[in-house]
Amino acid sequence: MEILKSVLEKVIARNPNEPEFHQAVTEVLESLEPVAKRHPEWVEAGIFDRIVEPERQVMFRVTWVDDNGKVQVNRGYRVQFNSAIGPYKGGLRLHPSVNLGVIKFLGFEQIFKNSLTTLPIGGGKGGSDFDPKGKSDGEVMRFCQSFMTELAKHIGPDTDVPAGDIGTGAREIGYMYGQYKRLQNNFTGVLTGKGLTWGGSLARKEATGYGLLYFMKEAIEAKGMSFNGAKVVISGSGNVAIYATEKAQQYGAKVVALSDSNGYIYDENGIDLETVKEIKEVKRGRIKEYVDVHPNAKYVEGCRGIWSIPCDIALPCATQNEINGEEAKMLVANGCKAVGEGANMPSTPEAIETFLSSGVVFGPAKAANAGGVATSALEMCQNSMRYSWSFEEVDEKLHDIMVKIYKNASAAAAEYGHPDNLVMGANIAGFLKVAEAMYEQGIAY
Ligand code: NDP
């Protein structure tokens, strides 16, 4: 890095103790060096310096009372990163590992992902260190109401439209939306991932997982491969993992493993998805319960061992940095030919380097998992029209968007001299539109 080195140095100095944010910014700036060379006017206008600094960051206390009458205190976040091409948009993560650096990495990535969808949405992200696991419905509701009481001051259908993420599913979105409506006395599309009877979009639940498969299908077919008959390993067993599994199976793949943060299951006959949905979506249980129903399958304690399973295609759909350099080498040595990131930043820089240098078809998160936010934007569209599309209509639009994202990322990679490098392609294609918008809008923020 030459031109952008000083930008990165400033980010690291100004944002200490935020390793995930540094990691995300480093990857993007490395990809953008050739863009900076081609666009000195953007360097001059400080586009690169500005894009790494959030427009606004809100941190707040979230107080709620647990079932034992004890007062609990969590910390809430909303980072409104960039609104050059539309209202801030990005999920709310509820997980004990959440801190400002994690939310900033996610918000930064979201700028480029949202731009890639071709839809008019800016980038943001939020959440809390609250852990919904093991809490009663009443506790989750009281947390969500308290969280929204503050968040409501900062969001709006034309300002910032949050959505789900880890730990924030349909139940949490429902409680938050109920509280927003109570506070603001209006019924607007201020959150996405809503229930189907109150403004939600068909196919939103499936969108990230399905979209990942639509994207990867294009990417692997360009290299003469197919999902049909392929052995696939998928990490996680949440929203993204479940619907990635469903579409992979529809494409004729055999998905042999899924996981949660405690361990993984291996079923050589192929995962029975109905059992997984029953455990995770209905009972909110743990993935190890799968072997109670399918005793032929194996449960192994510790989630990281999942990458030792030989497979043709790996789809990490759990969390950040879940595949390190060693695990990536193991996947490649065991014959893995394609990796598609359903989770955000699941591969470390060493892992990405291993995949790219080994000729693995690598679909980076901001392109491959953009189907969720794209469909959220379609939900916003339907809310504005006060009208809803059928499942098939939404799914078809999602499919077209994912194909377009693949084509745009692939074309940008080739144009900037790195054909097949979809990491560079996605970063560049996502950046160009935002940079142009920021440039044209002047030095306003
Ligand atoms: P869910 O909460 O539905 O599921 C998350 C899954 O990942 C669970 O199986 C969970 O296991 C596992 N997991 C979470 N944290 C860890 C950890 N630290 N170590 C190991 N496993 C972990 O979330 P989603 O499926 O919605 O999200 C998964 C990923 O996809 C995230 O990176 C998210 O940002 C990304 N994403 C999600 C989108 C969406 O539309 N939902 C859109 C785009 C990206 P456990 O139950 O044990 O915690």
JSON list of C-alpha atoms in Angstrom, two decimals, residues 311 338 365:
[
{"chain": "A", "resi": 311, "resn": "CYS", "atom": "CA", "xyz": [-15.63, -31.39, 1.55]},
{"chain": "A", "resi": 338, "resn": "ALA", "atom": "CA", "xyz": [-14.85, -23.36, -3.15]},
{"chain": "A", "resi": 365, "resn": "ALA", "atom": "CA", "xyz": [-19.02, -11.95, 2.59]}
]
